[in-house]
Amino acid sequence: MSMMSLPSDELLHTAIAAARAGGRHALNNRARRSEVLSTADNDVKLRLDVESQEVATRVILTAHPGHVILGEESTGPVEPVAPGQYEWIIDPIDGTVNFTHGFPAWCTSVAVRSAGTVVAGAIYAPVTDELYTATVDGPALMNNEPLRVSTVATLRTSLVLTGIEKATADRQPTLAYFQAILSSVQRPRIVGSAALDLCHVARGRADAYFESSIYLWDIAAAGLILERAGGKTEKLADYGGNRMRYIGTNGLIHEAFKTLLLGADKISR
Ligand code: LIP
């Protein structure tokens, strides 16, 4: 079904409402964080992951009936997206493992894309009540204050956020990347939420982010927020199935960071 093009502000309004609703549902029901649906390979899937996605989806489809939903918790075949159709990308709880432990670094991420381009995105971190937003033609904001990346210009003076592959069998290459990062930057940190990591880079509190294996729903909204805050993002590899190797930086250290990772990539093979 082809659709009329909608203003990015209108889409952002819905993304914000959906991210807030999904995030609040998880926060308000945190006493039920031990209701596990499945566990695998150092990973956990909660009933609240599924419920929060349903809550966010209801908000989106009430405002925009007929739009396509792609979420971390989506089951079954994903509908093909027709030209001109909007696709909403939801991560109901990015940082589920943190959430299960009561560690505050988790958030709800909602992005909307059209013709392959993310046009609006909202990330809500309920514990700290922080709302990060951007549109493709507007500024990046945190609770309505403009975001700007750092001016750190060397790897040696950079704070770098990264993550470790969930599947234990795939950890060797990730550790080779970690080793390279550790030996070249001021300090690496692992927080456990890619969406928040990218927002920290957008906010200038960190200078780069990298994960060797991350999903579209983790980075869709946050990637746009970082770009609109003056940073740069890049998919370094596409594994299919919405999984990729991805970096986001303040722009100034982008090429140096990428060169470092490409060198580590050779070591890890
Ligand atoms: C996490 C991702 C997060 C990433 C972490 C970890 P969880 O999984 O969602 O974005 O940075 O490395 O993989 O805790 O949400 O299952």
XYZ file of C-alpha atoms and ligand atoms in Angstrom:
285
model
C 0.000 0.000 0.000
C 1.591 3.316 -0.965
C 1.053 6.178 1.471
C 1.143 9.941 1.547
C 4.364 11.343 2.875
C 3.971 12.528 6.475
C 5.862 15.412 8.150
C 8.802 14.168 10.215
C 7.524 16.114 13.259
C 4.263 14.195 13.182
C 6.157 10.898 13.015
C 8.421 12.003 15.873
C 5.388 12.836 17.996
C 4.215 9.231 17.637
C 7.719 7.828 18.194
C 7.961 9.785 21.470
C 4.537 8.625 22.652
C 5.376 4.998 21.806
C 8.834 5.083 23.448
C 7.438 6.693 26.601
C 4.536 4.231 26.804
C 6.753 1.167 26.248
C 9.402 2.372 28.697
C 6.895 3.290 31.395
C 5.206 -0.081 31.085
C 8.536 -1.810 31.788
C 9.420 0.571 34.628
C 6.002 0.404 36.303
C 6.061 -3.392 36.146
C 9.713 -3.836 37.158
C 8.623 -5.986 40.117
C 7.805 -8.610 37.437
C 11.297 -8.493 35.898
C 11.915 -12.133 36.831
C 9.090 -13.360 34.551
C 11.342 -14.990 31.975
C 10.046 -16.391 28.674
C 13.327 -17.962 27.577
C 17.044 -17.972 28.285
C 19.853 -18.835 25.892
C 23.558 -18.239 25.597
C 23.932 -15.547 28.292
C 20.721 -13.973 27.019
C 17.264 -13.602 28.495
C 13.833 -12.799 27.063
C 11.276 -11.357 29.470
C 7.493 -11.246 29.395
C 7.963 -7.479 29.829
C 10.009 -7.294 26.573
C 6.995 -8.644 24.707
C 4.430 -6.591 26.633
C 6.346 -3.320 26.202
C 6.618 -3.918 22.468
C 2.845 -4.533 22.355
C 2.228 -1.290 24.249
C 4.483 0.711 21.889
C 2.934 -0.976 18.842
C -0.593 -0.056 19.960
C 0.407 3.610 20.225
C 1.902 3.563 16.727
C -0.937 1.724 15.019
C -3.572 3.892 16.710
C -1.905 6.977 15.212
C -0.939 5.338 11.918
C -3.090 2.328 11.059
C -1.560 0.175 8.339
C 2.074 1.073 9.023
C 4.517 -1.833 9.268
C 6.060 -2.835 12.614
C 9.486 -4.455 12.950
C 10.431 -5.150 16.550
C 13.010 -7.108 18.493
C 10.163 -9.226 19.826
C 8.319 -9.639 16.509
C 7.491 -13.217 15.744
C 6.596 -14.787 12.434
C 7.471 -13.500 8.984
C 7.984 -9.762 8.688
C 5.752 -8.205 6.035
C 7.623 -6.875 3.020
C 7.591 -3.089 3.024
C 5.960 -1.603 -0.074
C 7.470 1.521 -1.671
C 6.342 4.632 0.196
C 5.270 2.656 3.248
C 6.502 3.590 6.727
C 8.221 0.955 8.858
C 8.523 1.353 12.633
C 11.497 -0.258 14.344
C 11.059 -0.973 18.060
C 13.391 -2.173 20.773
C 11.087 -2.359 23.802
C 13.923 -2.841 26.315
C 17.442 -2.225 25.031
C 19.603 -3.546 27.835
C 17.315 -6.349 28.989
C 20.062 -7.996 31.033
C 20.691 -4.688 32.851
C 16.938 -4.356 33.434
C 16.679 -7.818 34.982
C 19.369 -6.888 37.510
C 17.908 -3.485 38.345
C 20.932 -1.824 36.687
C 19.573 1.485 35.340
C 21.142 1.505 31.829
C 18.212 0.431 29.682
C 15.756 2.236 27.438
C 12.962 1.939 24.903
C 13.866 2.813 21.327
C 11.418 3.659 18.522
C 12.451 4.673 15.010
C 10.495 5.071 11.795
C 11.963 4.697 8.341
C 10.805 5.338 4.846
C 12.542 4.050 1.707
C 15.380 2.705 3.869
C 16.065 6.024 5.645
C 15.284 6.595 9.316
C 13.249 9.828 9.401
C 12.485 10.131 13.132
C 13.598 8.440 16.322
C 12.945 8.597 20.050
C 14.715 6.905 22.933
C 13.279 6.999 26.425
C 15.343 6.030 29.471
C 12.652 5.711 32.164
C 14.888 5.417 35.237
C 16.519 8.799 34.580
C 13.511 10.251 32.727
C 15.694 11.156 29.739
C 14.133 11.497 26.305
C 16.455 11.639 23.288
C 14.916 12.607 19.945
C 15.765 13.585 16.379
C 14.261 13.912 12.949
C 16.080 13.689 9.654
C 15.538 17.421 9.085
C 15.635 18.681 12.677
C 17.958 18.871 15.674
C 18.956 16.134 18.116
C 17.557 16.896 21.564
C 17.652 15.495 25.105
C 14.651 16.634 27.140
C 14.352 19.470 24.606
C 17.980 20.636 25.045
C 20.202 20.485 21.916
C 22.785 17.693 21.759
C 26.279 18.139 20.388
C 29.113 15.632 20.014
C 32.476 16.124 21.750
C 35.499 17.863 20.262
C 37.917 15.090 21.276
C 40.122 14.609 18.239
C 42.433 11.686 19.051
C 41.839 8.051 19.927
C 44.362 8.292 22.740
C 42.154 10.834 24.556
C 38.838 9.116 23.748
C 36.294 7.394 25.953
C 34.916 4.527 23.872
C 31.762 2.529 24.546
C 31.487 -1.020 23.287
C 29.768 -4.344 23.928
C 30.540 -8.039 24.023
C 28.868 -10.544 21.693
C 26.024 -12.397 23.438
C 26.777 -15.801 21.927
C 29.788 -17.269 23.694
C 30.884 -19.111 20.518
C 31.326 -15.751 18.716
C 33.280 -13.981 21.433
C 36.819 -14.518 20.145
C 36.671 -11.829 17.413
C 34.895 -9.456 19.800
C 37.718 -9.867 22.280
C 40.275 -9.095 19.565
C 38.430 -5.827 18.914
C 38.316 -5.117 22.627
C 42.061 -5.703 22.922
C 42.726 -3.262 20.071
C 40.421 -0.630 21.572
C 41.936 -1.087 25.034
C 45.458 -0.515 23.767
C 44.605 2.598 21.717
C 42.035 4.733 23.555
C 42.038 6.494 26.908
C 39.534 3.990 28.329
C 36.858 1.622 26.980
C 33.556 1.070 28.833
C 30.863 -1.603 28.499
C 27.463 -0.348 29.663
C 25.109 -2.837 27.980
C 22.722 -0.688 25.946
C 23.796 0.241 22.428
C 20.991 2.784 22.082
C 22.090 4.653 25.213
C 25.761 4.304 24.232
C 25.089 6.143 20.961
C 23.104 8.814 22.842
C 26.087 9.322 25.169
C 28.262 9.926 22.097
C 25.609 12.344 20.755
C 25.718 14.126 24.106
C 29.515 14.468 24.047
C 30.033 12.319 27.171
C 31.726 9.605 25.157
C 33.546 9.872 21.845
C 32.812 6.622 20.000
C 30.778 3.429 20.103
C 31.418 0.078 18.443
C 29.846 -3.363 18.476
C 30.884 -6.229 16.242
C 27.365 -7.658 16.308
C 24.325 -5.507 16.897
C 20.747 -5.447 15.629
C 18.921 -2.776 13.676
C 16.432 -2.110 16.521
C 19.332 -1.342 18.906
C 20.767 1.409 16.707
C 18.008 2.717 14.373
C 16.785 5.663 16.475
C 20.107 6.313 18.230
C 22.051 6.361 14.941
C 19.844 9.193 13.658
C 20.173 11.054 16.989
C 23.966 10.814 16.805
C 24.068 11.982 13.170
C 21.846 14.969 13.957
C 24.109 15.843 16.919
C 27.008 16.193 14.480
C 28.403 12.654 14.718
C 28.946 9.960 12.147
C 27.658 6.376 11.948
C 28.639 3.527 9.667
C 27.688 -0.078 9.115
C 31.020 -1.918 8.797
C 29.474 -5.296 7.915
C 25.995 -6.613 7.187
C 25.346 -10.159 8.426
C 21.726 -10.254 7.170
C 18.733 -10.744 9.435
C 19.037 -7.094 10.608
C 22.355 -7.872 12.339
C 25.466 -5.837 11.626
C 28.860 -4.560 12.728
C 28.440 -0.865 13.481
C 30.276 2.233 14.672
C 29.180 5.675 15.756
C 31.630 8.462 16.538
C 31.913 12.192 17.131
C 33.124 12.409 13.515
C 36.587 13.697 14.419
C 37.982 10.282 15.351
C 35.867 8.304 12.887
C 38.537 7.358 10.364
C 41.189 6.600 12.997
C 38.731 4.417 14.946
C 37.622 2.599 11.822
C 41.234 1.952 10.789
C 41.936 0.520 14.255
C 38.947 -1.834 13.996
C 39.767 -2.957 10.473
C 43.265 -3.849 11.721
C 41.761 -5.865 14.588
C 39.438 -7.552 12.118
C 42.489 -9.023 10.340
C 43.924 -10.253 13.666
C 40.644 -11.944 14.641
C 40.386 -14.098 11.489
C 22.303 -6.010 24.843
C 21.870 -5.222 23.656
C 22.623 -3.940 23.726
C 24.094 -4.207 23.494
C 24.624 -5.196 24.478
C 23.748 -6.396 24.631
P 20.292 -7.213 26.036
O 21.512 -7.151 24.992
O 20.501 -5.018 23.599
O 22.173 -3.009 22.809
O 24.845 -3.032 23.589
O 25.920 -5.585 24.067
O 23.881 -7.220 23.532
O 20.854 -6.974 27.385
O 19.311 -6.140 25.619
O 19.766 -8.574 25.808
